[in-house]
Backbone as a ProteinNet text record, in pm:
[ID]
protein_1_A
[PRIMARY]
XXXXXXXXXXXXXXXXXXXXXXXXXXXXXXXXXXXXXXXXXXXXXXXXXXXXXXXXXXXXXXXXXXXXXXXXXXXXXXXXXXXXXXXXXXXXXXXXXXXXXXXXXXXXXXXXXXXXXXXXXXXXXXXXXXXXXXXXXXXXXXXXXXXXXXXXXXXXXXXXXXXXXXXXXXXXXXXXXXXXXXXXXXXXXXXXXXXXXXXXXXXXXXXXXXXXXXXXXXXXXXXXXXXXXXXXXXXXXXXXXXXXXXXXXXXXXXXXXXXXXXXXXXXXXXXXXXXXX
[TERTIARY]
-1281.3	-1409	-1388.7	-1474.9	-1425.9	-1499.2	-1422.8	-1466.2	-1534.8	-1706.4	-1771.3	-1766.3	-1726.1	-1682.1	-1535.7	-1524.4	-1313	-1358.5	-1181.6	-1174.5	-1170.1	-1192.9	-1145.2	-1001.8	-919.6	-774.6	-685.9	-606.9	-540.6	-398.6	-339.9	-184	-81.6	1.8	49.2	198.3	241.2	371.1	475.4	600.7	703.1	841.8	928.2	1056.2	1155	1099.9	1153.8	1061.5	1049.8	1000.7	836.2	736.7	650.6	576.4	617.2	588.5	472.3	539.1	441.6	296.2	325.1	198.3	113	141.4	64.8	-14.6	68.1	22.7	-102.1	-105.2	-149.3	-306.4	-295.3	-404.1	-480.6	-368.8	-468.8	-559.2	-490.4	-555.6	-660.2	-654.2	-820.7	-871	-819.7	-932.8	-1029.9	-921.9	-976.3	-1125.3	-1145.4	-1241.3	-1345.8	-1338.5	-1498.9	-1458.1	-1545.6	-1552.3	-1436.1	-1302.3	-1196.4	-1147.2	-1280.5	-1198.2	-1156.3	-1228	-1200.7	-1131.7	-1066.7	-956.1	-831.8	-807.6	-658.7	-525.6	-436	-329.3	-218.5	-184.8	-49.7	103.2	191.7	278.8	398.5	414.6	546.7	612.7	737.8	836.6	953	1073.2	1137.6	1122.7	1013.2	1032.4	1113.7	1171	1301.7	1249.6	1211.8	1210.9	1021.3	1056.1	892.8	840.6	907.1	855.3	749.8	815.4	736.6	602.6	636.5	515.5	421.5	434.7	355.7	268.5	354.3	297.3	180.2	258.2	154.9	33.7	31.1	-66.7	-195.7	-167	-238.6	-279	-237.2	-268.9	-384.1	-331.7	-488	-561.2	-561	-718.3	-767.5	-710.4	-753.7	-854.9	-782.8	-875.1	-990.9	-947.6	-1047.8	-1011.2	-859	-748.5	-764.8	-716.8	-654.5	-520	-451.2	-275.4	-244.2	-171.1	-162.4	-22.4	11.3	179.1	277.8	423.3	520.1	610.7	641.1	752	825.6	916.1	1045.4	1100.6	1165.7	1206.7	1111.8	1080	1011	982.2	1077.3	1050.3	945.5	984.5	893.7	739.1	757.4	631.8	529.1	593.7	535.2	509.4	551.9	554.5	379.1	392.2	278.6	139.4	163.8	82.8	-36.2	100.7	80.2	14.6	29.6	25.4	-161.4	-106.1	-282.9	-396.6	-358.6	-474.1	-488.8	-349.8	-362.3	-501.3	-478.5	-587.2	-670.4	-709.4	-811.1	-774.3	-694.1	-670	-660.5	-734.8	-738.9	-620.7	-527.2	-423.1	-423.5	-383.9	-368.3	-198.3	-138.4	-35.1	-28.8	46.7	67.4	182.6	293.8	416	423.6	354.5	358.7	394.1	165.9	172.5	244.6	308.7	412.9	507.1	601.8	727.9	684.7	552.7	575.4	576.2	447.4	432.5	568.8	678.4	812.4	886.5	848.7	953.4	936.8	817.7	762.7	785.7	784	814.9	944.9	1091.8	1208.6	1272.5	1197.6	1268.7	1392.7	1384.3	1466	1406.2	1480.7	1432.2	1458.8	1363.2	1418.3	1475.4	1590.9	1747.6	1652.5	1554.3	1502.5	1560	1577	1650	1569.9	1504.7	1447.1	1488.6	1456.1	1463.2	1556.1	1549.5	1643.7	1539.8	1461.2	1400.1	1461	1417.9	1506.6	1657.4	1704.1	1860	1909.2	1869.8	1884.8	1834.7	1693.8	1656.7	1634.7	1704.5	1752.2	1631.2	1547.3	1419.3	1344.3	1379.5	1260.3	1292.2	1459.8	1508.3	1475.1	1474.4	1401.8	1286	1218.3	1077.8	1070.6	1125.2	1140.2	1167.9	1278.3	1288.8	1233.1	1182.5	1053.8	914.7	896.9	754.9	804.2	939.2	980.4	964.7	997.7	1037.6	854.1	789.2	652.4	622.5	595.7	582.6	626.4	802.1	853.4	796.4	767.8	731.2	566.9	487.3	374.4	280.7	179.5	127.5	196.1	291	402.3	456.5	491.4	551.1	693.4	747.3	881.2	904.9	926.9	954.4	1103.8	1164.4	1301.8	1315.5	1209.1	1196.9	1179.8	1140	1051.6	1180.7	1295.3	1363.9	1431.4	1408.9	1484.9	1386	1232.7	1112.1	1099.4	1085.7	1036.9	920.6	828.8	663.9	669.3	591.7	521.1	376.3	293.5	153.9	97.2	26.5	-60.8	-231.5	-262.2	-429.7	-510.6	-634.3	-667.8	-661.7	-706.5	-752.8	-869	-823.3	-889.5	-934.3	-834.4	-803	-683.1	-694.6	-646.3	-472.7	-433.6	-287.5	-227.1	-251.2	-159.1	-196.7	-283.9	-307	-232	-257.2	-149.9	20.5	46.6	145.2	196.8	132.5	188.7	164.7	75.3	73.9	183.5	212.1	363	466.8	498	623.9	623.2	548.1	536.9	601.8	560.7	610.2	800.1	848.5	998.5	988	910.9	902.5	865.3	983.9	977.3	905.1	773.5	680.6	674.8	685.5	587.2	462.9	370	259.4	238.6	186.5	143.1	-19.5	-51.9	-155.1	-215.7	-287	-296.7	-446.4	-399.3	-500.7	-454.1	-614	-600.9	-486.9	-495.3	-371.1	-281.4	-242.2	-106.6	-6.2	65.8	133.3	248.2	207.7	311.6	426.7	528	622.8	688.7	843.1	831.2	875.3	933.6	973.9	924	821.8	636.1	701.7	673.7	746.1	803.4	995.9	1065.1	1010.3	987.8	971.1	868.5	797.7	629	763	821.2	949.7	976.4	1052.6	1074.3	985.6	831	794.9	748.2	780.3	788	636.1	553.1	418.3	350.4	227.7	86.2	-1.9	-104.3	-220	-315.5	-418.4	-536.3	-668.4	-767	-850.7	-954.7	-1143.2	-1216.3	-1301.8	-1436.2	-1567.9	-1602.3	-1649.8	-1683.1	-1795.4	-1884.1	-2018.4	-1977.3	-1913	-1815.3	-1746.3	-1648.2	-1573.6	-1656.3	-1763.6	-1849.5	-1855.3	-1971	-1955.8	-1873.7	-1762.5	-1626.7	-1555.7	-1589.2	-1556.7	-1649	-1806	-1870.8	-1866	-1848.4	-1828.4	-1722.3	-1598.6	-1474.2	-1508.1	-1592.1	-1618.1	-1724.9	-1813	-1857	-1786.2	-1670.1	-1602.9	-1557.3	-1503.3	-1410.1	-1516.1	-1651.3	-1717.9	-1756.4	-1723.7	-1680.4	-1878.8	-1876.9	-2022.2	-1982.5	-2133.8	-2127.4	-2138.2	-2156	-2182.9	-2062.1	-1965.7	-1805.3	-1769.7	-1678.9	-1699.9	-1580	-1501.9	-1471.8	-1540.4	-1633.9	-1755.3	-1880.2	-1833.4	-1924.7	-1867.6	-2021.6	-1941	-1881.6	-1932.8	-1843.3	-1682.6	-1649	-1485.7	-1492.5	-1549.7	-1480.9	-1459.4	-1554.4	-1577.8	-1429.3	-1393.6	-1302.6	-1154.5	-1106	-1055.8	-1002.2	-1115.4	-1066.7	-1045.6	-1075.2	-1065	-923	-850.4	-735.5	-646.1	-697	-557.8	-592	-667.7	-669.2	-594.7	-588.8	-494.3	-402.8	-315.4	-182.3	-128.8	-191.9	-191.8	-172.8	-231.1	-206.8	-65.6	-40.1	68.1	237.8	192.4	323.9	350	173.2	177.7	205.3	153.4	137.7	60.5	32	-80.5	-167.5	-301.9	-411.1	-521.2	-495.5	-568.3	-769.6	-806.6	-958.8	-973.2	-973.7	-933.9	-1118.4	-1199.4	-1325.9	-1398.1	-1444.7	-1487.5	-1344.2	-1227	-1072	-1053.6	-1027.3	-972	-819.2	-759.9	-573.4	-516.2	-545.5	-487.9	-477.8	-574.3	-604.3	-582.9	-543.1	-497.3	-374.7	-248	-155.6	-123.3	-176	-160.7	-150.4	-217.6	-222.2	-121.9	-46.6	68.9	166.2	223.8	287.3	334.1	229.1	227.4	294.9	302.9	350.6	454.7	526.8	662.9	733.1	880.7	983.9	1063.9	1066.2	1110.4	1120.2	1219.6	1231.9	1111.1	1073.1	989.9	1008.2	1092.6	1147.4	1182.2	1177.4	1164.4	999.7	929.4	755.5	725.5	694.2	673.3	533
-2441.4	-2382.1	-2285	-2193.5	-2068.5	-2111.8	-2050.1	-2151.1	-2051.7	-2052.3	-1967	-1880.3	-1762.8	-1690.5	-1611.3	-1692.4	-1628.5	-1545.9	-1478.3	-1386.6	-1407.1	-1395.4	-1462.5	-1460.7	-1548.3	-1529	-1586.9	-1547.8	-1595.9	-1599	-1740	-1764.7	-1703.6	-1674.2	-1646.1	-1653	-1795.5	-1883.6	-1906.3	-1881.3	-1875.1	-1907.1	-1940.4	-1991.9	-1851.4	-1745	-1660.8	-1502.6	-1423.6	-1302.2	-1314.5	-1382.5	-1378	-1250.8	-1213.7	-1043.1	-1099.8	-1165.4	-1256.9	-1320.6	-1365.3	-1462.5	-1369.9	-1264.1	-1176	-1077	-1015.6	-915.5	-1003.9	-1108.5	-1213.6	-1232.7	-1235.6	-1295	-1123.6	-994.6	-901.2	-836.8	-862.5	-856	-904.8	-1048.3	-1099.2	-1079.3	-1046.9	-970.7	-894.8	-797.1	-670.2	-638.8	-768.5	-782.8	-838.7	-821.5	-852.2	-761.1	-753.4	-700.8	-753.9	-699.5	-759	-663.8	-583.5	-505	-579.5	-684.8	-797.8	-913.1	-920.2	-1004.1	-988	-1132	-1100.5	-1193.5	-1140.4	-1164.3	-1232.9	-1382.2	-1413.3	-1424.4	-1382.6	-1426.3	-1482.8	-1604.3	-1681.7	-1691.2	-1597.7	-1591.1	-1646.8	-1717.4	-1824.5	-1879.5	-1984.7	-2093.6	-2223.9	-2267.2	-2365.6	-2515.6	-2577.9	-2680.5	-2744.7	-2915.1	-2926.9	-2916.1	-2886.8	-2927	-2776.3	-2674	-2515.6	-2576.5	-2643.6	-2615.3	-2722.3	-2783.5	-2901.8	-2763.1	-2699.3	-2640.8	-2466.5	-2479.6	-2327.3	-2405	-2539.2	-2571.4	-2585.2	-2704.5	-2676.8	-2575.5	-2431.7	-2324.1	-2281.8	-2280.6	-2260.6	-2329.8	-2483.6	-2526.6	-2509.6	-2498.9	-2404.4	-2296.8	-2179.1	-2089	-2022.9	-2164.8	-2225	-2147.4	-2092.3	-2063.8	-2082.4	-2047.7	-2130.3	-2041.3	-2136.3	-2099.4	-2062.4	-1912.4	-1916.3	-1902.6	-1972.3	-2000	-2010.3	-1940	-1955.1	-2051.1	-2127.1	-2234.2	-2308.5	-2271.8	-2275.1	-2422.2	-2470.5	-2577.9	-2644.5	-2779.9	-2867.9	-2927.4	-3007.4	-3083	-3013.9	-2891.4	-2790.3	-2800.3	-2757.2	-2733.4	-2885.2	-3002.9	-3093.7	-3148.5	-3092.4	-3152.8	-3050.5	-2920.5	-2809.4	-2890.5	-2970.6	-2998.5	-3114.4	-3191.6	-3350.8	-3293.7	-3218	-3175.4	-3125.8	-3020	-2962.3	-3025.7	-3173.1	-3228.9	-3321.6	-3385	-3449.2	-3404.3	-3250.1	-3180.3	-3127.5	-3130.1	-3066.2	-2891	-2857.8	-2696.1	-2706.1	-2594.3	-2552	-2444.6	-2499.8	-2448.2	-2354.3	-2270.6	-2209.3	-2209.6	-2283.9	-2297	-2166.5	-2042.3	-1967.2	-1977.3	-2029.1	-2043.2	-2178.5	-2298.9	-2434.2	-2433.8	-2419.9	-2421	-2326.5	-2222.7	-2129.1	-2211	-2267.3	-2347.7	-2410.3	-2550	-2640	-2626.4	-2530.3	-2489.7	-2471.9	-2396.6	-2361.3	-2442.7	-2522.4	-2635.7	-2740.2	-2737.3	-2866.8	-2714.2	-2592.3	-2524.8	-2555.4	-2499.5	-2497.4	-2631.7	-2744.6	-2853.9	-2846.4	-2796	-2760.4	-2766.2	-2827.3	-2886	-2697.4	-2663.5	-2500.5	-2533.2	-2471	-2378.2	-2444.6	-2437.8	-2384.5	-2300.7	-2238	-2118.8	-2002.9	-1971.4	-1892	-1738.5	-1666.1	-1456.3	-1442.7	-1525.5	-1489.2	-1384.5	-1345	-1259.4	-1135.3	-1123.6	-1013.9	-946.1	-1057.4	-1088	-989.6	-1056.6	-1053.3	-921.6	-868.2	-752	-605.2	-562.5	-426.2	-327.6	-381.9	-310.1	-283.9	-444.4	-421.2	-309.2	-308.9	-173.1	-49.1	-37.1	96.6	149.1	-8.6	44.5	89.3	-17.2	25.6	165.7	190.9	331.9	424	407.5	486.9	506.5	389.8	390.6	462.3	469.3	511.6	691.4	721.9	877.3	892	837.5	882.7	894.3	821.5	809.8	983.2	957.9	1074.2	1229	1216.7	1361.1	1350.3	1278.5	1304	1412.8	1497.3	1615.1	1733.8	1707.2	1867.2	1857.7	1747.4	1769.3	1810.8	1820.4	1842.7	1899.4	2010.7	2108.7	2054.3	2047.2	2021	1850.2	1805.4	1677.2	1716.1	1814.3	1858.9	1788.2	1902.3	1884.7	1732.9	1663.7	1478.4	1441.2	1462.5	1378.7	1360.3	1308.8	1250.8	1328	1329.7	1359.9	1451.8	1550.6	1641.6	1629.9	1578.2	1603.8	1696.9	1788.9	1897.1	1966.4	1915.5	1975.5	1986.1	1994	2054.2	1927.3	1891	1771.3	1664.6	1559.8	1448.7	1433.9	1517.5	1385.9	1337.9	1204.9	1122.1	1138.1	1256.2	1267.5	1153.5	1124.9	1015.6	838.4	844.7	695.6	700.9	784.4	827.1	797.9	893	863.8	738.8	658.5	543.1	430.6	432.7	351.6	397.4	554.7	557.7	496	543.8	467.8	324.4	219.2	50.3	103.5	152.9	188.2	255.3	256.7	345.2	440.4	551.3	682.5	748.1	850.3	923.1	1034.2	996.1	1121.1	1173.3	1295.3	1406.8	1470.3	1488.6	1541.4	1686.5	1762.3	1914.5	1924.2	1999	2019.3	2183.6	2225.5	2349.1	2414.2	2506.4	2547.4	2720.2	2812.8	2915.7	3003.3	2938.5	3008.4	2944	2870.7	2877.6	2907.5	2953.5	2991.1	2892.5	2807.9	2738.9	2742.4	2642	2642	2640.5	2794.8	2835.3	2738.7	2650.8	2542.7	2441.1	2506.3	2433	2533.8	2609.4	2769.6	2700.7	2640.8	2638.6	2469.3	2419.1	2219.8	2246.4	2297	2344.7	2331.5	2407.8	2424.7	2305.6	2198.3	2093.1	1934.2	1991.3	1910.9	1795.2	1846	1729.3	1746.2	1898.3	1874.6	1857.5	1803.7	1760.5	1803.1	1838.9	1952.4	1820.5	1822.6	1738.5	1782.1	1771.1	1832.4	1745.5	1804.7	1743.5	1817.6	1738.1	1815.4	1844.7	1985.9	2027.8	1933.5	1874.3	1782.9	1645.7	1589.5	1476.3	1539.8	1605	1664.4	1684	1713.6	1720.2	1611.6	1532.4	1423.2	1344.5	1339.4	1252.2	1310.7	1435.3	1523.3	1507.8	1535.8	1474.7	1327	1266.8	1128.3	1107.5	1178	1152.5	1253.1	1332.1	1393.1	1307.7	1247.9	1125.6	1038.1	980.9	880.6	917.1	1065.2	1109.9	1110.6	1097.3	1183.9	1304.8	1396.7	1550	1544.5	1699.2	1747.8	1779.5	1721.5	1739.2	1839.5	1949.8	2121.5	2183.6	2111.1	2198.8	2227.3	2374.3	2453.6	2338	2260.3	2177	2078.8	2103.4	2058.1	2115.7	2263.4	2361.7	2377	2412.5	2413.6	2533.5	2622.1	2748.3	2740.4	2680.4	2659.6	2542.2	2492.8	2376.9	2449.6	2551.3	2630.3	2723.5	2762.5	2810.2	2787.5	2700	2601.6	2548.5	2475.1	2473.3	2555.4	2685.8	2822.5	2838.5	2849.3	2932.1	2795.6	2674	2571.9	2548.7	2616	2643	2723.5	2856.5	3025.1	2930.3	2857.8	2850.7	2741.8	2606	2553.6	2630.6	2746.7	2784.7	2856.4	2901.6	3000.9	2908.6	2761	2691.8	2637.6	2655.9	2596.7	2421	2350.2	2247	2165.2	2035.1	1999.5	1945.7	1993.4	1925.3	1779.9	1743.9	1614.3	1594.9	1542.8	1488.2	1387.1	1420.3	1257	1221.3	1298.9	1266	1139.1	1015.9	901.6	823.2	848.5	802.5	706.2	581.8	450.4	546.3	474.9	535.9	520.7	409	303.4	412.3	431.4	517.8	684.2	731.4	897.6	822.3	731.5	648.5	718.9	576.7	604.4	720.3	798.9	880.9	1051	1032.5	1116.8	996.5	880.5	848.9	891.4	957.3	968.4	1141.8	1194.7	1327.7	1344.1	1251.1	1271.8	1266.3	1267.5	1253.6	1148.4	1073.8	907.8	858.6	751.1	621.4	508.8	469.5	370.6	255.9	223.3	98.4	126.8	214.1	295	261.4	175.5	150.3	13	-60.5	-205.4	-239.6
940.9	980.3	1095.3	1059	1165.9	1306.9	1424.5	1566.2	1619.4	1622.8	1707.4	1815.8	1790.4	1964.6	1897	1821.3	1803.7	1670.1	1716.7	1581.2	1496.9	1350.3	1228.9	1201.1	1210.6	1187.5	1063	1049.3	927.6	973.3	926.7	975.2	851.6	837.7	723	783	714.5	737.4	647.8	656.6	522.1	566	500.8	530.8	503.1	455.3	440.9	556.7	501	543.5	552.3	492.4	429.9	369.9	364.8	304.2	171.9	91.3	-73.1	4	65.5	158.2	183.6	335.1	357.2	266.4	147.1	80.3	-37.9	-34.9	-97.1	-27.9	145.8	185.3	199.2	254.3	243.1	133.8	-14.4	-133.7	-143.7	-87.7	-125.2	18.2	42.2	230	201	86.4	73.5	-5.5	-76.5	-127.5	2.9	64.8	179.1	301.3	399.8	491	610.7	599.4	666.8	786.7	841.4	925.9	1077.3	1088.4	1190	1250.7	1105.4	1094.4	1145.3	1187.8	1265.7	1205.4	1150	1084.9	1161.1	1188.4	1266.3	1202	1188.6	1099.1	1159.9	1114.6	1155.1	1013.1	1047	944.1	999.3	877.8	856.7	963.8	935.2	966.8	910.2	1018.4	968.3	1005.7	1037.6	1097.4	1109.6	1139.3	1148.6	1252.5	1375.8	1514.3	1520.7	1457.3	1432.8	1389.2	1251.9	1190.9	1247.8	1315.9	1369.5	1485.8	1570.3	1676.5	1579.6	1471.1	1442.1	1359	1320.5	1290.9	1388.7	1510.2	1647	1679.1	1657.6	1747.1	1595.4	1481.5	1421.1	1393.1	1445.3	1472.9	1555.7	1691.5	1808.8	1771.2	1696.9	1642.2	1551.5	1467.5	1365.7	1256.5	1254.3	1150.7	1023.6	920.4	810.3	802.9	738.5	688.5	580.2	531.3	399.1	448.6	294.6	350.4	198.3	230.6	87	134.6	109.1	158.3	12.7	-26.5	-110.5	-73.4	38.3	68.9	116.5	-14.2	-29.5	34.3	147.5	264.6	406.2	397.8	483.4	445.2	280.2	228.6	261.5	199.1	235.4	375.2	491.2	662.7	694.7	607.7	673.1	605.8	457.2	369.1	450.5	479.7	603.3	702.6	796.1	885.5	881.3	806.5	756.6	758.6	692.3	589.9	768.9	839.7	987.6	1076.6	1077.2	1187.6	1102.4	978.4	965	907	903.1	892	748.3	752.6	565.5	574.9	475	420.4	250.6	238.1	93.9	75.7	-76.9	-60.9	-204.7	-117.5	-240.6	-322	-306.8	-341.1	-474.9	-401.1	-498.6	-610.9	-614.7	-806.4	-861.3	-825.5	-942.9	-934.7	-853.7	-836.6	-947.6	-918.2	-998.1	-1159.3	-1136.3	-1305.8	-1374.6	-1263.6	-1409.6	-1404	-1276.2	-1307.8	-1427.6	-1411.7	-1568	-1695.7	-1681.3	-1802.1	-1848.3	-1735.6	-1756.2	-1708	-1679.7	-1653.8	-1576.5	-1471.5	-1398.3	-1211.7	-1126.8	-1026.9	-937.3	-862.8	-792.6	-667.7	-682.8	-576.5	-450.2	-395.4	-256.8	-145.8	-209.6	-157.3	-74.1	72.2	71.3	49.6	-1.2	46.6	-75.2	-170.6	-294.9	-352.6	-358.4	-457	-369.3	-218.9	-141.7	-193.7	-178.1	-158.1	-309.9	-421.8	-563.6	-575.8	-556	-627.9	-565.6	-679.2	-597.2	-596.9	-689.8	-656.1	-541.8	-463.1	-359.6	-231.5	-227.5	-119.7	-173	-322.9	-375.7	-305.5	-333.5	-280.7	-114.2	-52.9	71.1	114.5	70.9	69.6	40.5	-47.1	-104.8	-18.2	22.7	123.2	218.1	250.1	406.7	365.8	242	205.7	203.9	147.1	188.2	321.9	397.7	520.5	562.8	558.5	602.4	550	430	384.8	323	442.9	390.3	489.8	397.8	493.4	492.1	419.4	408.2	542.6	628	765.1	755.5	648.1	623.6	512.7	448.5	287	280.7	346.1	340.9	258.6	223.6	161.4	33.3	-39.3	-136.2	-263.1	-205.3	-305.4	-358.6	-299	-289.4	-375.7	-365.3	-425.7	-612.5	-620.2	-786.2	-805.7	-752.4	-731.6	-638.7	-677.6	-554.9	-572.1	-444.4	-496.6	-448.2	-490.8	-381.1	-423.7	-335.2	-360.4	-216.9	-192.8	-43.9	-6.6	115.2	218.1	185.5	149.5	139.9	-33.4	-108.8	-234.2	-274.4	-239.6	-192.4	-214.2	-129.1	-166	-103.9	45.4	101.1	32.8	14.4	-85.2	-231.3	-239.2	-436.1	-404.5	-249.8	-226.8	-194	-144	-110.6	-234.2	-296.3	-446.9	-496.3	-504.7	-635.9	-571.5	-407.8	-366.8	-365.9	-372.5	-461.1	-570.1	-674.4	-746.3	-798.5	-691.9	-635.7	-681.3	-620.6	-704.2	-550.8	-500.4	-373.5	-390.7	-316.2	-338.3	-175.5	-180	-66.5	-148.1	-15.8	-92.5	24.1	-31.4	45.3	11.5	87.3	150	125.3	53.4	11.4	127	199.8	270	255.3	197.8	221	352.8	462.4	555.5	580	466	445.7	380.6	373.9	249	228.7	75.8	36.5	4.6	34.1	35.2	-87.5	-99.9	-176.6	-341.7	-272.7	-350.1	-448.1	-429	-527.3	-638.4	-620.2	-755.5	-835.6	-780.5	-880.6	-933.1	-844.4	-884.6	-981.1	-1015.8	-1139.3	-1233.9	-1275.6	-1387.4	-1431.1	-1372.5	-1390.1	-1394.5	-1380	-1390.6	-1315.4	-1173.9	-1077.4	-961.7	-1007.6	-897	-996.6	-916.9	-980.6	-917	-953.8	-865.9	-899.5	-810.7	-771.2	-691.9	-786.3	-773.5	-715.3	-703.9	-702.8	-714.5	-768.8	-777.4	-643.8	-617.2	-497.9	-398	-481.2	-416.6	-385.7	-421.8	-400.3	-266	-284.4	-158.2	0.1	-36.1	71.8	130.5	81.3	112.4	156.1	116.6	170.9	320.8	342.7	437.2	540.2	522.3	645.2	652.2	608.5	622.7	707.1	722.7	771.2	897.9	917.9	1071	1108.7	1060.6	1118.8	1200.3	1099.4	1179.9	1283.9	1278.8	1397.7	1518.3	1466.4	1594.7	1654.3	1499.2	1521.5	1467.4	1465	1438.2	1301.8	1235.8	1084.6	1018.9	1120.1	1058	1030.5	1106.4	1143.8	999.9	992.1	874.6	792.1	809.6	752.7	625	642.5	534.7	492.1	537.1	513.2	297.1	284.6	154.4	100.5	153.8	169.3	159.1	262.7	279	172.5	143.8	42.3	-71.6	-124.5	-218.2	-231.3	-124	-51.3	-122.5	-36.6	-36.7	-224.9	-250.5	-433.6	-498.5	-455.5	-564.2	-510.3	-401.2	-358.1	-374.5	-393.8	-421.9	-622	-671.3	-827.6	-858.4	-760.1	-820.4	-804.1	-678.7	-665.7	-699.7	-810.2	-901.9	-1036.3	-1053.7	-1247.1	-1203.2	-1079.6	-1051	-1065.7	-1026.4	-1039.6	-1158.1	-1244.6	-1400.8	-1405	-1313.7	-1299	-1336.1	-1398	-1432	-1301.7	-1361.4	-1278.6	-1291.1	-1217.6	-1218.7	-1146.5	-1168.4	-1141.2	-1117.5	-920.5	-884.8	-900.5	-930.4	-857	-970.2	-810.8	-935.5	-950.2	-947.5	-991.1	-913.9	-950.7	-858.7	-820	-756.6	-691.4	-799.9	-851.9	-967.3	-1091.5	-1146.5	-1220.5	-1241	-1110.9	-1127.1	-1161.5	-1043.7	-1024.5	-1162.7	-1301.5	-1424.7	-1482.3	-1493.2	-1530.7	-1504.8	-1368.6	-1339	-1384	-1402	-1508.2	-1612.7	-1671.3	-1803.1	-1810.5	-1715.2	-1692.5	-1664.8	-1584.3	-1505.3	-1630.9	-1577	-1709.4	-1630	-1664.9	-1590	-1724.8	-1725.9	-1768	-1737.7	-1843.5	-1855.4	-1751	-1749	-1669.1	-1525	-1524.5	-1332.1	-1286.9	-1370.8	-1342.6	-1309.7	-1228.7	-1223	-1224.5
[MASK]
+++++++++++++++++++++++++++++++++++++++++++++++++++++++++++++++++++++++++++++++++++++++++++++++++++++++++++++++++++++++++++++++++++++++++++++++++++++++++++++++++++++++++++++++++++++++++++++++++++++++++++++++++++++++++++++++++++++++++++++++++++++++++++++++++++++++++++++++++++++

């Protein structure tokens, strides 16, 4: 039960990294109003004297624990422990263990960070999030040529969210930024050839909207020609010429979950199927 006065918090506890736990509790965060929430994470934890003390500190806070714990004896000390003080626990790891164990009749390794250890995917990805990071905003052309993906369309559809869904995906994207005074980099030219940019569009009245909304947040004035529709008008016509000029396909993010453009430049690249998780 949440403790009147405190933050809403969430423990998120694992014998390994907890990376599975966390991405677990922010998923279903994400479904309610979670901008308040506060995330603790105690990763590998080894021993019970830990988990005895991170239990205390979230009934203190009026906590709950979501937690992956692989070695059984652990899992069961947090289980004891939980049900001791009162702390509501979510065990995300368990029921999958147990379920395959009664599938494959086979007792599990308890082994923590073997999925790490073993798959070479997940440094892909890593790397990948990091090459977004690095070449997102056009802060760097000198990235252009390394990328899988180029994305480019004006400001605020949704290049840096696209970008970071494909790199989950291991697919090193930079994205650029098309503004009348700038002149793009010339390397959009030859990458159109091969297949590797994607132009992204939006309905101009949508665009508005999303634009004063975002000088709202800033605090800026809602007149600033940034959401004038003039320049938006602007703006889509001169990142359309220099879209047909690289012969790239164009996309309609407007209305588009991430998920869903995501899909849909899939279906464009020239990749191997199995480069997709």
């Amino acid at each position: 039960m949440r403790v009147s006065g405190v933050q809403p918090t969430v423990y998120i506890v694992s014998d390994a990294i907890g990376e599975t736990a966390e991405f677990v509790a922010r998923a279903a965060a994400s479904q309610f109003d979670e901008s308040h929430v506060t995330y603790r994470k105690y990763a590998g934890v080894k021993d019970t004297q830990t988990i005895e003390r991170i239990v205390l500190r979230a009934k203190e806070e009026g906590a709950f624990i979501a937690f992956t714990f692989v070695i059984r004896p652990l899992r069961d000390a947090l289980l004891a422990d939980a049900a001791e003080h009162e702390v509501a626990v979510v065990d995300i790891m368990g029921p999958m263990l147990n379920a395959f164990e009664r599938l494959l009749g086979q007792v599990p390794i308890g082994r923590p960070g073997v999925v790490h250890q073993l798959d070479a995917d997940y440094y892909r990805r890593v790397e990948a999030v990091e090459f977004a990071v690095k070449y997102d905003d056009g802060r760097d052309p000198r990235g252009l040529s390394r990328a899988d993906v180029i994305l480019i369309g004006v400001s605020r559809t949704s290049k840096t969210p696209l970008s970071m869904y494909l790199a989950h995906k291991q697919l090193r994207v930079a994205n650029v930024p098309l503004v009348p005074e700038v002149t793009p980099p010339p390397f959009l030219f030859e990458a159109g050839g091969r297949g590797k940019v994607i132009g992204l569009t939006i309905r101009p009245e949508n665009l508005h909207v999303i634009r004063k909304q975002r000088l709202q947040a800033l605090g800026l004035v809602s007149q600033a020609n940034y959401a004038s529709d003039e320049r938006i008008l602007e703006e889509l016509a001169y990142a359309a010429d220099v879209m047909k000029r690289i012969g790239c396909p164009v996309i309609d993010v407007t209305d588009r979950a991430v998920e869903e453009t995501a899909s849909v430049i899939q279906n464009y690249l020239p990749i191997e199927e199995d480069h997709w998780i």
